[in-house]
mmCIF file of C-alpha atoms and ligand atoms in Angstrom:
data_model
loop_
_atom_site.group_PDB
_atom_site.id
_atom_site.type_symbol
_atom_site.label_atom_id
_atom_site.label_comp_id
_atom_site.label_asym_id
_atom_site.label_seq_id
_atom_site.Cartn_x
_atom_site.Cartn_y
_atom_site.Cartn_z
ATOM 1 C CA MET A 1 -27.440 -14.335 4.753
ATOM 2 C CA HIS A 2 -30.692 -14.245 3.592
ATOM 3 C CA ALA A 3 -31.947 -10.871 1.514
ATOM 4 C CA THR A 4 -34.934 -9.050 2.878
ATOM 5 C CA SER A 5 -35.639 -6.840 -0.314
ATOM 6 C CA THR A 6 -37.297 -8.292 -3.192
ATOM 7 C CA GLN A 7 -37.357 -5.036 -5.018
ATOM 8 C CA GLN A 8 -33.224 -4.358 -4.763
ATOM 9 C CA VAL A 9 -32.139 -7.782 -5.114
ATOM 10 C CA GLU A 10 -34.095 -7.699 -8.782
ATOM 11 C CA ALA A 11 -32.967 -4.734 -9.280
ATOM 12 C CA LEU A 12 -29.537 -5.832 -8.967
ATOM 13 C CA ALA A 13 -30.013 -9.026 -11.135
ATOM 14 C CA ARG A 14 -31.564 -6.901 -13.791
ATOM 15 C CA GLY A 15 -28.632 -4.191 -13.667
ATOM 16 C CA GLU A 16 -30.903 -1.850 -13.038
ATOM 17 C CA LEU A 17 -31.172 0.427 -9.713
ATOM 18 C CA PRO A 18 -34.004 -0.222 -7.176
ATOM 19 C CA PRO A 19 -36.626 2.584 -5.993
ATOM 20 C CA LEU A 20 -36.392 4.385 -3.182
ATOM 21 C CA GLU A 21 -38.130 1.732 -0.500
ATOM 22 C CA GLN A 22 -39.878 2.502 3.024
ATOM 23 C CA VAL A 23 -37.854 -0.426 5.819
ATOM 24 C CA ARG A 24 -39.727 0.461 8.781
ATOM 25 C CA ASP A 25 -41.462 3.072 9.904
ATOM 26 C CA ASP A 26 -39.884 6.378 9.346
ATOM 27 C CA VAL A 27 -36.891 5.026 7.900
ATOM 28 C CA TRP A 28 -36.405 4.601 4.121
ATOM 29 C CA CYS A 29 -33.742 3.708 1.704
ATOM 30 C CA LEU A 30 -32.176 4.776 -1.529
ATOM 31 C CA ALA A 31 -30.209 3.980 -4.165
ATOM 32 C CA GLN A 32 -27.582 6.324 -5.224
ATOM 33 C CA PRO A 33 -25.365 5.708 -8.875
ATOM 34 C CA MET A 34 -21.478 5.471 -8.838
ATOM 35 C CA PRO A 35 -19.395 5.972 -11.489
ATOM 36 C CA GLY A 36 -17.034 3.057 -12.444
ATOM 37 C CA GLY A 37 -16.395 -0.057 -10.722
ATOM 38 C CA HIS A 38 -17.863 -3.519 -9.898
ATOM 39 C CA LEU A 39 -20.359 -1.751 -7.408
ATOM 40 C CA ALA A 40 -23.391 0.046 -9.086
ATOM 41 C CA TYR A 41 -25.072 2.190 -6.421
ATOM 42 C CA SER A 42 -24.409 3.043 -2.383
ATOM 43 C CA LEU A 43 -27.206 3.140 -0.031
ATOM 44 C CA THR A 44 -28.619 5.924 1.389
ATOM 45 C CA TYR A 45 -30.813 6.165 4.776
ATOM 46 C CA LEU A 46 -33.169 8.608 6.099
ATOM 47 C CA LEU A 47 -34.444 8.746 9.377
ATOM 48 C CA ARG A 48 -37.188 11.051 9.668
ATOM 49 C CA GLY A 49 -37.433 12.085 13.021
ATOM 50 C CA ALA A 50 -40.699 12.488 15.765
ATOM 51 C CA ASP A 51 -39.701 16.674 14.163
ATOM 52 C CA ALA A 52 -40.561 16.006 11.308
ATOM 53 C CA GLY A 53 -36.630 16.653 9.734
ATOM 54 C CA VAL A 54 -34.581 14.083 7.665
ATOM 55 C CA HIS A 55 -31.445 12.834 9.319
ATOM 56 C CA VAL A 56 -29.476 11.795 6.080
ATOM 57 C CA VAL A 57 -26.464 8.447 6.697
ATOM 58 C CA ASP A 58 -24.315 8.328 3.475
ATOM 59 C CA PRO A 59 -25.762 10.788 0.880
ATOM 60 C CA GLY A 60 -23.854 9.230 -1.594
ATOM 61 C CA TRP A 61 -21.696 10.029 -4.730
ATOM 62 C CA ASP A 62 -21.449 13.685 -5.730
ATOM 63 C CA SER A 63 -23.261 14.296 -9.157
ATOM 64 C CA ASP A 64 -26.588 16.590 -9.956
ATOM 65 C CA ALA A 65 -28.450 13.737 -11.000
ATOM 66 C CA ASN A 66 -27.833 12.260 -7.358
ATOM 67 C CA TRP A 67 -28.967 15.303 -6.191
ATOM 68 C CA ASP A 68 -31.870 15.425 -7.900
ATOM 69 C CA ARG A 69 -32.673 12.101 -6.688
ATOM 70 C CA LEU A 70 -32.007 12.464 -3.551
ATOM 71 C CA THR A 71 -34.222 16.362 -2.856
ATOM 72 C CA ALA A 72 -37.275 13.938 -4.712
ATOM 73 C CA ALA A 73 -36.298 11.196 -2.084
ATOM 74 C CA LEU A 74 -36.543 13.458 0.533
ATOM 75 C CA ALA A 75 -39.747 15.433 -0.896
ATOM 76 C CA ALA A 76 -41.442 12.187 -0.850
ATOM 77 C CA VAL A 77 -40.811 10.886 2.417
ATOM 78 C CA ALA A 78 -41.149 14.351 4.604
ATOM 79 C CA PRO A 79 -42.819 17.080 2.246
ATOM 80 C CA ASP A 80 -43.106 19.606 4.742
ATOM 81 C CA GLY A 81 -39.571 18.775 6.360
ATOM 82 C CA ALA A 82 -36.388 19.600 6.455
ATOM 83 C CA VAL A 83 -32.861 17.989 6.761
ATOM 84 C CA THR A 84 -31.798 18.458 10.355
ATOM 85 C CA GLY A 85 -28.661 16.303 10.319
ATOM 86 C CA ILE A 86 -26.277 14.307 7.975
ATOM 87 C CA THR A 87 -24.025 11.522 9.473
ATOM 88 C CA GLY A 88 -20.516 9.670 6.822
ATOM 89 C CA THR A 89 -19.748 6.266 7.804
ATOM 90 C CA HIS A 90 -16.755 6.392 6.267
ATOM 91 C CA LEU A 91 -14.469 9.483 3.805
ATOM 92 C CA HIS A 92 -15.547 7.325 0.335
ATOM 93 C CA PRO A 93 -16.809 9.299 -1.799
ATOM 94 C CA ASP A 94 -19.232 6.943 -2.956
ATOM 95 C CA HIS A 95 -20.296 7.680 0.941
ATOM 96 C CA VAL A 96 -20.015 11.084 1.183
ATOM 97 C CA GLY A 97 -19.558 12.745 -1.597
ATOM 98 C CA MET A 98 -22.445 14.605 -1.745
ATOM 99 C CA ALA A 99 -22.371 15.514 2.030
ATOM 100 C CA ALA A 100 -21.018 18.855 1.402
ATOM 101 C CA ARG A 101 -23.200 20.235 -1.257
ATOM 102 C CA LEU A 102 -26.007 18.781 1.244
ATOM 103 C CA ARG A 103 -24.628 20.436 4.043
ATOM 104 C CA ARG A 104 -24.813 23.727 1.834
ATOM 105 C CA ALA A 105 -28.175 23.517 0.678
ATOM 106 C CA SER A 106 -30.289 22.366 3.914
ATOM 107 C CA GLY A 107 -27.352 23.778 7.057
ATOM 108 C CA ALA A 108 -27.679 20.361 8.973
ATOM 109 C CA PRO A 109 -24.609 19.720 10.295
ATOM 110 C CA LEU A 110 -22.243 16.705 9.226
ATOM 111 C CA ALA A 111 -20.963 14.176 11.814
ATOM 112 C CA MET A 112 -18.114 11.671 11.000
ATOM 113 C CA HIS A 113 -16.279 9.566 12.804
ATOM 114 C CA GLY A 114 -12.684 11.627 14.607
ATOM 115 C CA VAL A 115 -9.873 9.253 12.681
ATOM 116 C CA GLU A 116 -12.236 10.629 9.451
ATOM 117 C CA ARG A 117 -12.204 14.020 9.540
ATOM 118 C CA ALA A 118 -8.494 13.970 11.207
ATOM 119 C CA ALA A 119 -8.250 11.989 7.688
ATOM 120 C CA LEU A 120 -9.894 14.253 5.423
ATOM 121 C CA GLU A 121 -8.085 17.059 7.053
ATOM 122 C CA ARG A 122 -4.408 15.961 6.699
ATOM 123 C CA HIS A 123 -5.379 15.097 3.245
ATOM 124 C CA HIS A 124 -4.147 11.158 4.093
ATOM 125 C CA THR A 125 -7.116 9.653 2.459
ATOM 126 C CA ARG A 126 -5.184 7.902 -0.041
ATOM 127 C CA LEU A 127 -2.922 5.018 -0.987
ATOM 128 C CA LEU A 128 -0.504 7.265 -2.053
ATOM 129 C CA ASP A 129 0.496 10.092 -0.429
ATOM 130 C CA PRO A 130 2.106 12.395 -3.089
ATOM 131 C CA ASP A 131 5.113 12.671 -0.712
ATOM 132 C CA GLU A 132 5.488 9.611 -0.706
ATOM 133 C CA VAL A 133 4.611 8.093 -4.167
ATOM 134 C CA THR A 134 8.236 6.957 -4.548
ATOM 135 C CA ALA A 135 9.051 6.106 -1.290
ATOM 136 C CA ARG A 136 6.009 3.513 -1.083
ATOM 137 C CA LEU A 137 6.543 2.432 -4.690
ATOM 138 C CA ASP A 138 10.296 1.449 -3.878
ATOM 139 C CA GLY A 139 9.415 0.315 -0.627
ATOM 140 C CA TRP A 140 7.076 -2.808 -2.620
ATOM 141 C CA ASP A 141 9.625 -3.130 -5.834
ATOM 142 C CA VAL A 142 7.220 -2.235 -8.222
ATOM 143 C CA PRO A 143 8.930 -1.958 -11.825
ATOM 144 C CA ARG A 144 9.402 0.872 -13.219
ATOM 145 C CA GLU A 145 7.371 0.426 -16.276
ATOM 146 C CA ARG A 146 4.232 0.122 -13.823
ATOM 147 C CA ARG A 147 5.097 3.112 -11.957
ATOM 148 C CA ASP A 148 3.161 6.214 -13.814
ATOM 149 C CA GLU A 149 -0.222 3.741 -13.684
ATOM 150 C CA LEU A 150 -0.054 3.736 -10.062
ATOM 151 C CA ALA A 151 0.781 6.639 -9.168
ATOM 152 C CA ARG A 152 -1.432 8.109 -10.976
ATOM 153 C CA PHE A 153 -4.057 7.820 -8.486
ATOM 154 C CA VAL A 154 -2.709 9.810 -5.694
ATOM 155 C CA ASP A 155 -6.288 11.690 -4.464
ATOM 156 C CA ARG A 156 -9.371 10.176 -4.381
ATOM 157 C CA SER A 157 -10.799 11.968 -1.573
ATOM 158 C CA PRO A 158 -13.463 14.172 -1.252
ATOM 159 C CA ALA A 159 -11.744 17.789 -1.422
ATOM 160 C CA GLY A 160 -12.319 19.899 1.718
ATOM 161 C CA LEU A 161 -14.723 17.670 3.173
ATOM 162 C CA GLY A 162 -12.106 18.068 6.597
ATOM 163 C CA PRO A 163 -13.773 21.865 7.655
ATOM 164 C CA ALA A 164 -17.429 20.725 6.779
ATOM 165 C CA VAL A 165 -17.446 18.246 9.451
ATOM 166 C CA ASP A 166 -19.449 19.489 11.937
ATOM 167 C CA ARG A 167 -19.674 17.033 14.732
ATOM 168 C CA THR A 168 -17.190 14.357 15.773
ATOM 169 C CA LEU A 169 -18.461 10.768 16.778
ATOM 170 C CA THR A 170 -16.925 7.913 18.662
ATOM 171 C CA ASP A 171 -18.258 4.555 19.859
ATOM 172 C CA GLY A 172 -21.641 4.749 21.579
ATOM 173 C CA ASP A 173 -22.448 8.529 20.587
ATOM 174 C CA VAL A 174 -26.284 8.765 20.230
ATOM 175 C CA LEU A 175 -27.355 10.618 16.645
ATOM 176 C CA PRO A 176 -29.279 13.425 16.873
ATOM 177 C CA VAL A 177 -32.823 12.196 15.652
ATOM 178 C CA PRO A 178 -35.918 12.853 17.518
ATOM 179 C CA GLY A 179 -37.577 9.135 18.092
ATOM 180 C CA PHE A 180 -34.886 7.067 16.966
ATOM 181 C CA ARG A 181 -32.210 5.861 19.350
ATOM 182 C CA THR A 182 -29.473 5.618 17.293
ATOM 183 C CA VAL A 183 -25.805 4.579 18.276
ATOM 184 C CA VAL A 184 -22.914 5.085 17.042
ATOM 185 C CA MET A 185 -20.274 1.754 16.703
ATOM 186 C CA GLY A 186 -16.714 2.128 15.940
ATOM 187 C CA THR A 187 -15.994 -0.397 13.919
ATOM 188 C CA PRO A 188 -11.921 0.736 12.152
ATOM 189 C CA GLY A 189 -11.144 -1.583 9.587
ATOM 190 C CA HIS A 190 -12.378 -0.480 5.861
ATOM 191 C CA THR A 191 -11.397 2.880 7.164
ATOM 192 C CA GLY A 192 -9.418 3.695 10.334
ATOM 193 C CA GLY A 193 -12.946 5.921 11.506
ATOM 194 C CA HIS A 194 -15.805 3.718 9.983
ATOM 195 C CA ILE A 195 -18.524 3.337 12.186
ATOM 196 C CA CYS A 196 -21.712 1.112 12.075
ATOM 197 C CA LEU A 197 -25.310 2.406 13.370
ATOM 198 C CA ARG A 198 -27.561 0.153 15.530
ATOM 199 C CA ASP A 199 -30.965 0.320 16.185
ATOM 200 C CA ASP A 200 -32.348 -1.136 18.805
ATOM 201 C CA ASP A 201 -35.464 -0.325 19.012
ATOM 202 C CA ARG A 202 -35.936 -1.495 14.926
ATOM 203 C CA GLY A 203 -33.366 -4.180 15.028
ATOM 204 C CA LEU A 204 -31.268 -2.406 12.437
ATOM 205 C CA LEU A 205 -27.123 -2.525 12.157
ATOM 206 C CA TYR A 206 -26.394 0.003 9.136
ATOM 207 C CA THR A 207 -22.878 -1.402 8.386
ATOM 208 C CA GLY A 208 -21.398 0.963 5.526
ATOM 209 C CA ASP A 209 -19.077 -0.823 4.111
ATOM 210 C CA HIS A 210 -17.755 -3.250 7.764
ATOM 211 C CA VAL A 211 -20.706 -5.919 5.594
ATOM 212 C CA LEU A 212 -21.745 -6.342 2.597
ATOM 213 C CA PRO A 213 -23.837 -9.013 1.214
ATOM 214 C CA THR A 214 -22.483 -9.200 -2.843
ATOM 215 C CA VAL A 215 -18.638 -8.461 -2.268
ATOM 216 C CA PHE A 216 -16.029 -8.766 0.537
ATOM 217 C CA ALA A 217 -15.075 -5.290 1.820
ATOM 218 C CA GLY A 218 -10.990 -4.285 1.261
ATOM 219 C CA VAL A 219 -9.649 -2.514 4.384
ATOM 220 C CA GLY A 220 -6.627 -0.410 4.861
ATOM 221 C CA LEU A 221 -8.588 2.457 2.523
ATOM 222 C CA GLY A 222 -8.351 5.452 4.526
ATOM 223 C CA GLY A 223 -5.852 7.245 5.926
ATOM 224 C CA ALA A 224 -2.636 5.705 7.375
ATOM 225 C CA THR A 225 -3.660 4.231 11.166
ATOM 226 C CA PRO A 226 -1.258 3.600 13.434
ATOM 227 C CA SER A 227 -3.134 -0.645 13.840
ATOM 228 C CA ASN A 228 -2.345 -2.668 11.143
ATOM 229 C CA PRO A 229 -5.979 -2.787 9.059
ATOM 230 C CA VAL A 230 -6.256 -6.446 8.787
ATOM 231 C CA ALA A 231 -6.567 -6.603 13.238
ATOM 232 C CA ASP A 232 -8.721 -3.879 13.014
ATOM 233 C CA TYR A 233 -11.183 -5.511 10.920
ATOM 234 C CA VAL A 234 -11.536 -8.717 12.486
ATOM 235 C CA ALA A 235 -11.812 -6.893 15.769
ATOM 236 C CA SER A 236 -14.695 -4.953 14.487
ATOM 237 C CA ILE A 237 -16.135 -7.789 13.131
ATOM 238 C CA ASP A 238 -16.636 -9.815 16.251
ATOM 239 C CA SER A 239 -18.714 -6.286 18.238
ATOM 240 C CA VAL A 240 -21.120 -6.974 14.776
ATOM 241 C CA ARG A 241 -21.524 -10.782 15.283
ATOM 242 C CA ARG A 242 -23.493 -9.728 18.983
ATOM 243 C CA TYR A 243 -25.784 -8.347 16.744
ATOM 244 C CA GLY A 244 -25.929 -10.747 14.298
ATOM 245 C CA HIS A 245 -29.823 -11.510 14.679
ATOM 246 C CA TYR A 246 -30.284 -7.571 13.599
ATOM 247 C CA GLU A 247 -31.369 -6.584 9.940
ATOM 248 C CA ALA A 248 -28.617 -6.009 7.353
ATOM 249 C CA LEU A 249 -28.719 -2.108 6.580
ATOM 250 C CA PRO A 250 -25.531 -2.426 3.916
ATOM 251 C CA GLY A 251 -23.898 0.807 1.886
ATOM 252 C CA HIS A 252 -24.212 -1.696 -0.882
ATOM 253 C CA GLY A 253 -25.856 -4.095 -2.245
ATOM 254 C CA HIS A 254 -29.733 -5.089 -0.571
ATOM 255 C CA ARG A 255 -30.453 -5.527 3.333
ATOM 256 C CA PHE A 256 -30.487 -8.669 4.668
ATOM 257 C CA THR A 257 -30.849 -11.118 7.484
ATOM 258 C CA GLY A 258 -28.094 -13.389 8.598
ATOM 259 C CA LEU A 259 -25.606 -10.533 9.189
ATOM 260 C CA GLY A 260 -24.069 -12.465 11.800
ATOM 261 C CA GLU A 261 -22.876 -15.243 9.456
ATOM 262 C CA ARG A 262 -21.863 -13.178 6.773
ATOM 263 C CA ALA A 263 -19.431 -10.729 9.826
ATOM 264 C CA GLU A 264 -18.105 -14.455 10.153
ATOM 265 C CA GLU A 265 -17.684 -14.911 6.238
ATOM 266 C CA SER A 266 -16.489 -11.302 6.127
ATOM 267 C CA ALA A 267 -13.621 -11.883 8.687
ATOM 268 C CA ASP A 268 -12.438 -15.410 7.056
ATOM 269 C CA HIS A 269 -12.301 -14.065 3.925
ATOM 270 C CA GLN A 270 -8.999 -11.345 5.861
ATOM 271 C CA LEU A 271 -8.019 -14.993 7.381
ATOM 272 C CA LYS A 272 -7.646 -16.910 4.762
ATOM 273 C CA ARG A 273 -5.324 -14.565 2.333
ATOM 274 C CA ALA A 274 -3.810 -14.225 5.810
ATOM 275 C CA ARG A 275 -3.141 -18.049 5.890
ATOM 276 C CA GLU A 276 -2.346 -17.522 2.161
ATOM 277 C CA VAL A 277 0.384 -14.809 2.950
ATOM 278 C CA GLU A 278 1.708 -16.921 5.696
ATOM 279 C CA VAL A 279 2.542 -19.789 2.923
ATOM 280 C CA VAL A 280 4.510 -17.828 0.978
ATOM 281 C CA LEU A 281 6.315 -16.331 3.278
ATOM 282 C CA GLU A 282 7.608 -19.861 5.148
ATOM 283 C CA THR A 283 8.956 -20.713 1.347
ATOM 284 C CA LEU A 284 10.359 -17.263 0.413
ATOM 285 C CA GLY A 285 11.923 -15.906 3.496
ATOM 286 C CA GLU A 286 11.667 -12.183 2.701
ATOM 287 C CA PRO A 287 9.779 -11.180 -0.317
ATOM 288 C CA THR A 288 9.220 -8.168 -1.343
ATOM 289 C CA VAL A 289 5.095 -6.993 -1.237
ATOM 290 C CA TRP A 290 5.517 -6.946 -5.398
ATOM 291 C CA ASP A 291 6.790 -10.421 -5.428
ATOM 292 C CA LEU A 292 5.004 -11.893 -2.255
ATOM 293 C CA ALA A 293 1.214 -10.698 -4.649
ATOM 294 C CA SER A 294 2.595 -12.000 -7.691
ATOM 295 C CA ARG A 295 2.310 -15.074 -5.953
ATOM 296 C CA LEU A 296 -1.223 -15.051 -4.957
ATOM 297 C CA THR A 297 -4.935 -15.683 -6.098
ATOM 298 C CA TRP A 298 -6.573 -12.642 -7.294
ATOM 299 C CA THR A 299 -9.666 -13.204 -9.076
ATOM 300 C CA ALA A 300 -9.106 -10.556 -12.450
ATOM 301 C CA GLY A 301 -5.809 -12.856 -12.084
ATOM 302 C CA TRP A 302 -2.275 -11.526 -10.502
ATOM 303 C CA GLU A 303 -1.427 -10.164 -14.681
ATOM 304 C CA GLY A 304 -5.060 -9.105 -15.146
ATOM 305 C CA LEU A 305 -4.297 -6.339 -12.233
ATOM 306 C CA GLN A 306 -3.904 -3.162 -13.388
ATOM 307 C CA GLY A 307 -3.997 0.339 -12.104
ATOM 308 C CA PHE A 308 -6.365 0.784 -8.850
ATOM 309 C CA GLN A 309 -6.612 -2.558 -8.712
ATOM 310 C CA LEU A 310 -3.037 -3.581 -8.783
ATOM 311 C CA LEU A 311 -2.572 -0.189 -6.221
ATOM 312 C CA SER A 312 -5.010 -2.196 -3.487
ATOM 313 C CA ALA A 313 -4.089 -5.546 -4.250
ATOM 314 C CA LEU A 314 0.275 -3.919 -3.168
ATOM 315 C CA SER A 315 -1.526 -2.450 -0.793
ATOM 316 C CA GLN A 316 -3.412 -5.118 0.725
ATOM 317 C CA THR A 317 -0.828 -7.857 0.567
ATOM 318 C CA GLU A 318 1.705 -4.928 2.069
ATOM 319 C CA MET A 319 -0.842 -5.334 5.044
ATOM 320 C CA HIS A 320 -1.649 -8.616 5.552
ATOM 321 C CA ARG A 321 2.291 -9.463 5.362
ATOM 322 C CA ASP A 322 2.468 -6.601 8.722
ATOM 323 C CA PHE A 323 -0.695 -8.450 10.159
ATOM 324 C CA VAL A 324 0.908 -12.092 9.670
ATOM 325 C CA ARG A 325 4.785 -10.888 10.784
ATOM 326 C CA ALA A 326 2.317 -9.443 14.235
ATOM 327 C CA GLY A 327 1.858 -12.832 14.852
ATOM 328 C CA THR A 328 -1.536 -11.719 16.356
ATOM 329 C CA ARG A 329 -3.891 -13.241 14.431
ATOM 330 C CA PRO A 330 -6.239 -16.117 16.433
ATOM 331 C CA ALA A 331 -5.850 -19.523 15.780
ATOM 332 C CA PRO A 332 -7.719 -20.930 12.968
HETATM 333 ZN ZN1 ZN B 401 -15.964 2.101 1.185
#
């Protein structure tokens, strides 16, 4: 993997926000700060069409400061142009939190994958559905004294965004940007309706949170899906690897080449975790999710996991357990 933006890498190292950057003719990248967590910002992409209008991919976290940053960037790249469309790679608020505001202000339609739209409309975008919190925590065998800490994270989805989705995207669709041919690639795993976008003319692949340069994305972080998110993720990595020679424009961090290699590392990360889970299952047979998770290695250490991190860890452990039990894993 090779970083292709010195400005973004230097800003990351200094803990600063990279400046608005032109990526190609008519393509810009804007960093939008986001609160909390280990990632300082998400990356918004601006595509200026042949009609001088701008199509916005992932407008970012919703805040007044980010709104000002976005409008300033739009004025800089297209002084006479209007926002003509908005596309969300997936339903997380650091990507589409500001989509509803931008849609209201500009009148531009918002497009997302149908699975994301459905998840937003069902309010099923959380790790813990309010109707099933107790059952889920019971099922995982979470100790009583740790339950309140997890139950606080019931709703993390952008409110009211479901009805704001004007157009449902599916694999193979082309974004309506004059002068561009940007193709939608369905890449479920991180969320059930996650998409990447591919621009063959410019050799660019917008990867959202599917493949990231500085961290490995979690899986199964959208609404409940009928299929296993780990299996979905590994399959989706295969579809991206075919374009491994494209420059990656990710949702966080910095743009890079070596996408094929990074995609493979990302799938391996999930498969290694599955192997670790398999070893514990071979020893313990039928451990509870809590017991299983406590025997795995965690960056923060098992004892250090708290709140949302702990909730996410338990949820990922359950998915990996189900993935191993389903036996659909490719041979190592
Ligand atoms: Zn995400």
